[in-house]
C-alpha positions as a Markdown table, in Angstrom:
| # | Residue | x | y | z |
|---|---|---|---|---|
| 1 | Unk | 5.2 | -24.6 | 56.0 |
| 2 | Unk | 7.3 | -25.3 | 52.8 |
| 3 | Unk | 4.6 | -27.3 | 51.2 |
| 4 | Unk | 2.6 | -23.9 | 51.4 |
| 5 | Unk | 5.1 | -21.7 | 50.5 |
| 6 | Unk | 5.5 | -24.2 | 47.2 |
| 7 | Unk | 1.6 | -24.2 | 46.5 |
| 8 | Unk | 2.0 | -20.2 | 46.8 |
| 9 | Unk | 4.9 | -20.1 | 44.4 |
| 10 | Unk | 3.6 | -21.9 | 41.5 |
| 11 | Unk | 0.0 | -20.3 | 41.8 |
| 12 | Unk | 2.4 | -17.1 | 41.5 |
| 13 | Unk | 4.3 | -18.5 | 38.7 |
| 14 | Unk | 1.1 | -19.5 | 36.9 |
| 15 | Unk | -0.7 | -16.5 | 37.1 |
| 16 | Unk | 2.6 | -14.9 | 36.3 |
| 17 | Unk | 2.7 | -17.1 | 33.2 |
| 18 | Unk | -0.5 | -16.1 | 31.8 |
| 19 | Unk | -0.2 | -12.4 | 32.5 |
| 20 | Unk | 3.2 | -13.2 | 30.4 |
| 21 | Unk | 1.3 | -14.6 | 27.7 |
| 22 | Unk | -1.7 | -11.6 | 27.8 |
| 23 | Unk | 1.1 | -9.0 | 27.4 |
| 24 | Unk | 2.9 | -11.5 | 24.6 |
| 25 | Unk | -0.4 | -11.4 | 23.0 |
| 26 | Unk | -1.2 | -7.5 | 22.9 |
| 27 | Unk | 2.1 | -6.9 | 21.9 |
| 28 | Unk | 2.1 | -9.3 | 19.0 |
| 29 | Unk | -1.3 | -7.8 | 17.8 |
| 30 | Unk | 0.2 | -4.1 | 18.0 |
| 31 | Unk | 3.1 | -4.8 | 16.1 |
| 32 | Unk | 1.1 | -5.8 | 12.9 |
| 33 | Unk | -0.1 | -2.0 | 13.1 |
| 34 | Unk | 4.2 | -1.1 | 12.4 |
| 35 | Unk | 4.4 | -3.3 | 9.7 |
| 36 | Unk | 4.1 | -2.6 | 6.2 |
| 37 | Unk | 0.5 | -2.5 | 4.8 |
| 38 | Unk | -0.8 | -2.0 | 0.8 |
| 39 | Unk | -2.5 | 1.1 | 0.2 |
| 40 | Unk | -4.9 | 2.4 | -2.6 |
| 41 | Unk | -4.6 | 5.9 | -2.0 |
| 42 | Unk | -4.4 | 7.4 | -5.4 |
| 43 | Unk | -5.1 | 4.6 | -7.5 |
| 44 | Unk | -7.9 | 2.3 | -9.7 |
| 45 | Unk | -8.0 | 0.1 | -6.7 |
| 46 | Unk | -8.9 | 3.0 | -4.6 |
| 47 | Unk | -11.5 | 4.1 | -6.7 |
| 48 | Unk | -13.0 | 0.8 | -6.5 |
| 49 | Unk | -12.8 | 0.4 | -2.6 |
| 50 | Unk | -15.0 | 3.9 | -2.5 |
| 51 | Unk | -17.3 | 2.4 | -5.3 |
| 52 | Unk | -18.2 | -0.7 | -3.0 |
| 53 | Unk | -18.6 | 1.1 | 0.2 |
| 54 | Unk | -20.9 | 3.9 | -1.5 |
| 55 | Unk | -22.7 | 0.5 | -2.8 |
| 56 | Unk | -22.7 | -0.9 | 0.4 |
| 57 | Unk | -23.8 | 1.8 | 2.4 |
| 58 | Unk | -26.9 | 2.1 | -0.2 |
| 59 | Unk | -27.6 | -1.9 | 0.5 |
| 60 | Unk | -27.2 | -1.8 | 3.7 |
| 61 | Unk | -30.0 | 1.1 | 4.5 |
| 62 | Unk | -31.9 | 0.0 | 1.4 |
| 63 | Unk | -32.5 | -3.5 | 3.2 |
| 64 | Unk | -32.5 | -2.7 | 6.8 |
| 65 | Unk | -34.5 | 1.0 | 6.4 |
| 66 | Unk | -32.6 | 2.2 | 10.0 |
| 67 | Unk | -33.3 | 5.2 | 11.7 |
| 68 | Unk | -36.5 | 5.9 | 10.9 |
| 69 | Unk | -36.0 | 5.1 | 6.7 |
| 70 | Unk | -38.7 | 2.6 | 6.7 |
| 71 | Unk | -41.2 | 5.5 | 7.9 |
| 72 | Unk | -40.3 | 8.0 | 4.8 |
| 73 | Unk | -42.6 | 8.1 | 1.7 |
| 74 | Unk | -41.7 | 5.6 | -1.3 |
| 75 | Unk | -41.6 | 8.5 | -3.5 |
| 76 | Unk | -38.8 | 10.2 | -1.5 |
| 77 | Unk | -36.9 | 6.9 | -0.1 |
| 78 | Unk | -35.4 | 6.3 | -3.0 |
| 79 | Unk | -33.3 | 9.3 | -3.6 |
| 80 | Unk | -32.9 | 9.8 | 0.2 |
| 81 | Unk | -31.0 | 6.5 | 0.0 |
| 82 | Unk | -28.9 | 7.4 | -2.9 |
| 83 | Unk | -27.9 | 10.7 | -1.4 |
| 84 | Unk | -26.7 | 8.6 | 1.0 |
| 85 | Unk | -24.5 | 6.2 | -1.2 |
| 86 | Unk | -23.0 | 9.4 | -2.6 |
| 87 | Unk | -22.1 | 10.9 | 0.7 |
| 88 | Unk | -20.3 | 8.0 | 1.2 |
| 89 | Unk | -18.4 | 7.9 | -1.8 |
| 90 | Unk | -17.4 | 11.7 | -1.8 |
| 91 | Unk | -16.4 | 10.8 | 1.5 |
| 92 | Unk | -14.2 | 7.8 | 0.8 |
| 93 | Unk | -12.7 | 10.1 | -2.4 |
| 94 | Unk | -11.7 | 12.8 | -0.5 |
| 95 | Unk | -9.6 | 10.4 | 1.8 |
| 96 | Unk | -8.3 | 8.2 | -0.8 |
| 97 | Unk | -7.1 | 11.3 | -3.4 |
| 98 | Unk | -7.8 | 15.0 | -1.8 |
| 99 | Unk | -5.9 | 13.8 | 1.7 |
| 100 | Unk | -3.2 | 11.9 | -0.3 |
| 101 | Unk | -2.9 | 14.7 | -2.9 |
| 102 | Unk | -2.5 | 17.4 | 0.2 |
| 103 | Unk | -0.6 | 15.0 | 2.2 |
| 104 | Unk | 1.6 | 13.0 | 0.1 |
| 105 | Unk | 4.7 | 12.7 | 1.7 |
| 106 | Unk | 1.9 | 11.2 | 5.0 |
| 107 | Unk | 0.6 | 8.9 | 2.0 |
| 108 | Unk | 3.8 | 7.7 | 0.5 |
| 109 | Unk | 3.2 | 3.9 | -0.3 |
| 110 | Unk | 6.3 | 2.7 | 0.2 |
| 111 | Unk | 6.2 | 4.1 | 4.0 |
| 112 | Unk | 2.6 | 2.8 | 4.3 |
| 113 | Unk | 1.7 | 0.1 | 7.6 |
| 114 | Unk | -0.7 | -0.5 | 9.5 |
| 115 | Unk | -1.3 | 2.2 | 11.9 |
| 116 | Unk | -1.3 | 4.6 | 9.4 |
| 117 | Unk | -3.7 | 2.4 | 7.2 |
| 118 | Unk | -6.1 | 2.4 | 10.3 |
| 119 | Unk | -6.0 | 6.1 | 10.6 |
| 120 | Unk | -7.0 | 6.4 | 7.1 |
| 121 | Unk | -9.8 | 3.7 | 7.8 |
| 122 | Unk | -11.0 | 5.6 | 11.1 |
| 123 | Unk | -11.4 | 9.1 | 9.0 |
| 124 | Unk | -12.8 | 7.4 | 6.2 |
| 125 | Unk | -15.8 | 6.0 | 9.1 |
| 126 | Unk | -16.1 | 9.4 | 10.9 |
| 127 | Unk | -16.5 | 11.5 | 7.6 |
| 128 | Unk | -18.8 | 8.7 | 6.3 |
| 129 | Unk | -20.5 | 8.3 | 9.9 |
| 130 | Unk | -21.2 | 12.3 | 10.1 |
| 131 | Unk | -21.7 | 12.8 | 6.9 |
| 132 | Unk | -24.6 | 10.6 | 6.9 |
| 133 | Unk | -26.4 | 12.0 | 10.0 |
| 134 | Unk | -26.0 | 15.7 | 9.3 |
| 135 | Unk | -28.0 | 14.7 | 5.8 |
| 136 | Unk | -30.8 | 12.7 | 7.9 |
| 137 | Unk | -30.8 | 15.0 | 10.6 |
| 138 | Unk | -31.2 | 17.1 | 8.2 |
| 139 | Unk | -34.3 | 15.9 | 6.5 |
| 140 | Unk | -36.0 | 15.1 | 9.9 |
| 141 | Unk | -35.7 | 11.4 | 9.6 |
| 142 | Unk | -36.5 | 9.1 | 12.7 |
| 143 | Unk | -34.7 | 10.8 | 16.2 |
| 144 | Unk | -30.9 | 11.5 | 14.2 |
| 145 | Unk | -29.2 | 13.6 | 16.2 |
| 146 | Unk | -26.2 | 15.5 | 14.4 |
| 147 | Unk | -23.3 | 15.0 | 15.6 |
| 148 | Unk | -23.9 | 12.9 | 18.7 |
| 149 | Unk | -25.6 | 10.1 | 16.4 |
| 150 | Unk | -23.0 | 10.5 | 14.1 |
| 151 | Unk | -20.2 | 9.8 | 16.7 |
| 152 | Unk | -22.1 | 6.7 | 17.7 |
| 153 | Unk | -21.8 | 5.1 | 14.4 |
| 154 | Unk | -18.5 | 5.8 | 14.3 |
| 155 | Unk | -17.2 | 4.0 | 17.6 |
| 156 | Unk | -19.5 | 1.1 | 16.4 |
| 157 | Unk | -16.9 | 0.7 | 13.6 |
| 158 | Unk | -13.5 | 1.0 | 15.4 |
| 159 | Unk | -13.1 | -2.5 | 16.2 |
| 160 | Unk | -14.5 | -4.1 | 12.9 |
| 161 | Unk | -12.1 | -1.9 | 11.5 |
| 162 | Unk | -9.3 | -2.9 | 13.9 |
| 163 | Unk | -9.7 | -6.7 | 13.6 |
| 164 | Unk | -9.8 | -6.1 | 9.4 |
| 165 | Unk | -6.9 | -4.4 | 9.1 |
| 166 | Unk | -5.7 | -7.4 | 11.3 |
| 167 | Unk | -6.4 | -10.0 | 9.5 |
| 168 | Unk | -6.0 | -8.4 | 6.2 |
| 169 | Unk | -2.6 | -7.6 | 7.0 |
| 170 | Unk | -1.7 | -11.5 | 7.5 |
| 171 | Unk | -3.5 | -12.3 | 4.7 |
| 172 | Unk | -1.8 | -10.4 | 2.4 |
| 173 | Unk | 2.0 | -10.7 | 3.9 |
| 174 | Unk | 1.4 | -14.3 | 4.0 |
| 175 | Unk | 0.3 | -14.0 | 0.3 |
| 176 | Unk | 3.1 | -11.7 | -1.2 |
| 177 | Unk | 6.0 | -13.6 | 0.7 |
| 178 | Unk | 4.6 | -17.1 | -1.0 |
| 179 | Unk | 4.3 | -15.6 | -4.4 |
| 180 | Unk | 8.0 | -13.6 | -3.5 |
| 181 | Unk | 9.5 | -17.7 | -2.7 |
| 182 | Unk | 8.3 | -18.6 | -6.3 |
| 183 | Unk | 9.5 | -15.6 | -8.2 |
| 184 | Unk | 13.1 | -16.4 | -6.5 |
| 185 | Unk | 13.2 | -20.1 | -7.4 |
| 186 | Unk | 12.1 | -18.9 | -11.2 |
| 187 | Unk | 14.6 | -16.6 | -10.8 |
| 188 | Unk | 17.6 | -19.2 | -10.4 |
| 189 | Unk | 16.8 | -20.9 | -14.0 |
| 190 | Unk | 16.1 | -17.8 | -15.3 |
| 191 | Unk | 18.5 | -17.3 | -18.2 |
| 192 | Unk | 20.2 | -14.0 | -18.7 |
| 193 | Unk | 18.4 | -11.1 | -20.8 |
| 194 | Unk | 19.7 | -9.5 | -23.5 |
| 195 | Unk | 19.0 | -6.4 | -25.6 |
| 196 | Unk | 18.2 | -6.6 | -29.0 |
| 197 | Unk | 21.5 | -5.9 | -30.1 |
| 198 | Unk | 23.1 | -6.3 | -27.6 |
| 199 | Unk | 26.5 | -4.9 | -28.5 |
| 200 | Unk | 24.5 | -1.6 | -29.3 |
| 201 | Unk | 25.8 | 1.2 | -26.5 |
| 202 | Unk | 23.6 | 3.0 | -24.6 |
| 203 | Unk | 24.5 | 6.8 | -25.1 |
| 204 | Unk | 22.7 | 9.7 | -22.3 |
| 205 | Unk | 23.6 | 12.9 | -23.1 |
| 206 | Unk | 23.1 | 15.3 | -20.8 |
| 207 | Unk | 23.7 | 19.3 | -21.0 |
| 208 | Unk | 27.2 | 19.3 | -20.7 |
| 209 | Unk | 28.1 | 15.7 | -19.6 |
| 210 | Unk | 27.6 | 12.3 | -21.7 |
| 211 | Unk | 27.8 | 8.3 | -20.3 |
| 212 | Unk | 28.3 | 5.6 | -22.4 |
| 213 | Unk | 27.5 | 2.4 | -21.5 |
| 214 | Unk | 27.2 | -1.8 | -22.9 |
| 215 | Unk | 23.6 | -2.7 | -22.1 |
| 216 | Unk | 24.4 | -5.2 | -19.5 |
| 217 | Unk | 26.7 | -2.7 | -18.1 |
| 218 | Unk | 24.0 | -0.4 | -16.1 |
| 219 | Unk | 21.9 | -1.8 | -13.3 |
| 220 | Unk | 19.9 | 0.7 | -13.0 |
| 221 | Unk | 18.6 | 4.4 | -13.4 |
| 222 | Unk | 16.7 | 6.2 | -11.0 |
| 223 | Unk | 14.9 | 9.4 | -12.7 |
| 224 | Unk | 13.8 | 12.6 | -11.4 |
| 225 | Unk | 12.6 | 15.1 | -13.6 |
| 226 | Unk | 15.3 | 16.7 | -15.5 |
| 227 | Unk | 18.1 | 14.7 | -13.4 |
| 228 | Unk | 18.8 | 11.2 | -13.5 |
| 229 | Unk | 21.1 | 8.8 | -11.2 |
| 230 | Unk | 23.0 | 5.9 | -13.6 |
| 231 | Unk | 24.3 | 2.8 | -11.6 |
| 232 | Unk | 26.7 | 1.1 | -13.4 |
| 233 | Unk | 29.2 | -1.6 | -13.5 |
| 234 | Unk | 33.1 | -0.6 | -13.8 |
| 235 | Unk | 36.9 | -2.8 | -14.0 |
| 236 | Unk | 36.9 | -1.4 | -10.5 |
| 237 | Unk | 33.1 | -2.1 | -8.9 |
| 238 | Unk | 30.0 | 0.1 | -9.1 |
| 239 | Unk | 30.2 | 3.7 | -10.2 |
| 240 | Unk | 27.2 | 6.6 | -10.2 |
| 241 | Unk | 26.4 | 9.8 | -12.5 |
| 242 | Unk | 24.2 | 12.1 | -12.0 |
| 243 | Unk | 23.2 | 13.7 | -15.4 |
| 244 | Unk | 21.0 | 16.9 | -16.3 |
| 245 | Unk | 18.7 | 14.9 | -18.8 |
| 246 | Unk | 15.1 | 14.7 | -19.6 |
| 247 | Unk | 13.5 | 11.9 | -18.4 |
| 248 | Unk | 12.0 | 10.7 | -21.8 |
| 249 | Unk | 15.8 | 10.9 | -22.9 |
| 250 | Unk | 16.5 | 8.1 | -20.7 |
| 251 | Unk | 13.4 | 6.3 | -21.5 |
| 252 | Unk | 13.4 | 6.3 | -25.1 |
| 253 | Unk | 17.6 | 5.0 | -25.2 |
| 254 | Unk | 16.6 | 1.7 | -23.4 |
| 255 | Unk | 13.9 | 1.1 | -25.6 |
| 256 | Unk | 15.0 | -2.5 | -27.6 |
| 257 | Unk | 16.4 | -3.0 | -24.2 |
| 258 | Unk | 13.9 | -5.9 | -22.6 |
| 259 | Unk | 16.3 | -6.2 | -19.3 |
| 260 | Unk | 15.4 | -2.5 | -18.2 |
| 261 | Unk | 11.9 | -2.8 | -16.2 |
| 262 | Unk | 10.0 | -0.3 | -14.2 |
| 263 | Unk | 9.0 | -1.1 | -11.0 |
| 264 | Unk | 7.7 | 2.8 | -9.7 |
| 265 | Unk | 7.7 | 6.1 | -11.1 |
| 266 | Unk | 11.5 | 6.8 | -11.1 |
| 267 | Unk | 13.5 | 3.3 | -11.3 |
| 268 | Unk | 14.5 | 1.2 | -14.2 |
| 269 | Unk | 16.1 | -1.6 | -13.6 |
| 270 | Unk | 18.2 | -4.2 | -15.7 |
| 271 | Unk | 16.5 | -7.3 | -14.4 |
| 272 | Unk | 19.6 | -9.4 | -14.5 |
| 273 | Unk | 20.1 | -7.6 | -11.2 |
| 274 | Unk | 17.9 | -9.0 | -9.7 |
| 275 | Unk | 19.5 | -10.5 | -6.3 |
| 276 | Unk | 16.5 | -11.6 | -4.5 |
| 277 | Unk | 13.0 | -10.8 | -3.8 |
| 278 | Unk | 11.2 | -10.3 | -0.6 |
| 279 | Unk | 7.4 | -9.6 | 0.4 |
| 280 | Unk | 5.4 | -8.0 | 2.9 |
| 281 | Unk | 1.5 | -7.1 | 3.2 |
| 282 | Unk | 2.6 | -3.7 | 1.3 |
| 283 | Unk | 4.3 | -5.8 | -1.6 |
| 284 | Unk | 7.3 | -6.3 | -3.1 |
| 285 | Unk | 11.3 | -5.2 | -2.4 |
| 286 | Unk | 13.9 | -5.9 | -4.7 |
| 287 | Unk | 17.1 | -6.5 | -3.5 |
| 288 | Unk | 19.8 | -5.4 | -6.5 |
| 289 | Unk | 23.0 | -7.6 | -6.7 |
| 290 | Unk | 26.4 | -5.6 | -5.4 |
| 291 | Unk | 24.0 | -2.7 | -4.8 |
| 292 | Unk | 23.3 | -2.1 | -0.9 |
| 293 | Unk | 19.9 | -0.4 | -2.0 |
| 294 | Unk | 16.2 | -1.9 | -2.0 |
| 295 | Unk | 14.0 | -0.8 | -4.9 |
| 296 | Unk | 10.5 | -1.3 | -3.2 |
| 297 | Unk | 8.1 | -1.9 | -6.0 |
| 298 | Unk | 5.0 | 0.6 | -6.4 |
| 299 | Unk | 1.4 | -1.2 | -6.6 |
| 300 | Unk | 1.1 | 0.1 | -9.8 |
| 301 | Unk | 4.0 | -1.9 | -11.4 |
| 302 | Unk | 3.7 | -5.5 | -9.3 |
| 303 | Unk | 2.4 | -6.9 | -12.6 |
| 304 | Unk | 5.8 | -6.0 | -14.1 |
| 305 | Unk | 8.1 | -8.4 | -11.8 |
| 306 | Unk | 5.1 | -11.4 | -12.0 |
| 307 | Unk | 5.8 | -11.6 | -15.6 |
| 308 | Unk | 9.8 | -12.2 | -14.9 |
């Protein structure tokens, strides 16, 4: 009776194991949807990205002739199948700069992950997907049925697009936290920069309110518009102003200044600093010595802390 009862309880605990391992497994693979993911909304790259998939939608019908494109006239297929590449790539523009430009607080890079890269992904393949068989429905071409056609097409891609984000996301935090180890053991010999003269003091004047400051003394300056925040070094620790200044004010004073870098729209900062870098699938952080504050570097300024 007890060698029973033991046979029962390890095929219990083995089938308990695996279903152990299944939910391990899906809960692995959901989690790289929270973590941080690169995006191109707004920018060259995302320009490019809706350049190739206007190509390849072009190729791929151009090729394969589906839905009845074979059938069509030479003298008409041609510009049937470029209508087609451009319905694509309006598509893919209006979700990588009308959507961000509308939603940009939704679109903010430095809050960009997975899930919400995969959202972007699935609208970019339902706009495309619809777009493409209203304009053959349109024009009579094979059996295209708008929208039900349309929404076929579009669950084709979910799980392409699922596993790419997937894998792209390893591949790219895997990349960025390699090239983040090197750029922190070139950091360590890295000898300390100084400004031009480096005994020449940085002056902002502001409307009624001036800081004067040694080169070396500010870590860095986050700028907004008219106002900028100053992060500076003190006998006593780290001190802040906030100054009414124009922003080319500041820019122009740490010109001759090589330590003061921009890594996104509104941060300089002196690159002695620099505490330690870390990176993810979305990029780079910068952690700022005796500063509890990470600077997380915009895509359009990752060339900036390569050349350190």
């Amino acid at each position: 009776m007890s060698f029973s009862k033991n046979i029962l309880s390890s095929i219990t605990s083995f089938i308990a194991s695996i279903f152990r391992g299944i939910a391990n497994l899906v809960n692995a693979f959901l989690n790289k949807f929270k973590k941080p993911y690169h995006s191109s909304s707004m920018s060259f790259r995302g320009l490019l990205h809706s350049m190739a998939i206007a190509v390849g939608v072009f190729v791929v019908l151009f090729v394969f002739q589906p839905f009845g494109i074979k059938e069509i006239e030479e003298s008409e297929k041609m510009m049937i199948l470029i209508i087609c590449g451009v319905i694509a790539l309006a598509s893919m523009l209006v979700c990588q700069f009308a959507f961000p430009f509308v939603a940009k607080s939704f679109y903010d890079e430095h809050h960009w992950n997975g899930s919400k890269q995969l959202i972007q992904s699935l609208l970019m393949s339902i706009m495309i997907s619809l777009g493409l068989s209203y304009f053959l429905a349109s024009k009579n071409i094979g059996n295209i049925s708008f929208p039900v056609d349309g929404l076929v097409f579009f669950a084709f891609t979910i799980i392409p697009l699922v596993l790419f984000i997937f894998v792209q996301e390893t591949m790219h935090d895997s990349k960025y936290k390699r090239k983040a180890e090197n750029l922190n053991s070139d950091l360590k010999n890295k000898s300390v920069v100084n400004s031009d003269n480096p005994l020449k003091i940085l002056v902002f004047k502001g409307n009624n309110e001036k800081l004067s400051l040694i080169p070396n003394q500010l870590i860095y300056a986050k700028i907004d518009g008219n106002t900028s925040e100053f992060f500076y070094q003190n006998p006593f620790g780290i001190d802040k102003s906030v100054i009414t200044i124009d922003s080319k004010e500041v820019l122009n004073e740490l010109i001759g200044h090589p330590q003061f870098v921009k890594f996104s729209e509104n941060i300089m900062l002196n690159t002695n600093a620099i505490q330690k870098i870390s990176g993810s699938a979305r990029g780079y952080d910068i952690a700022i010595a005796r500063v509890n504050e990470m600077v997380k570097v915009s895509g359009k300024f990752k060339k900036n802390i390569e050349k350190l």
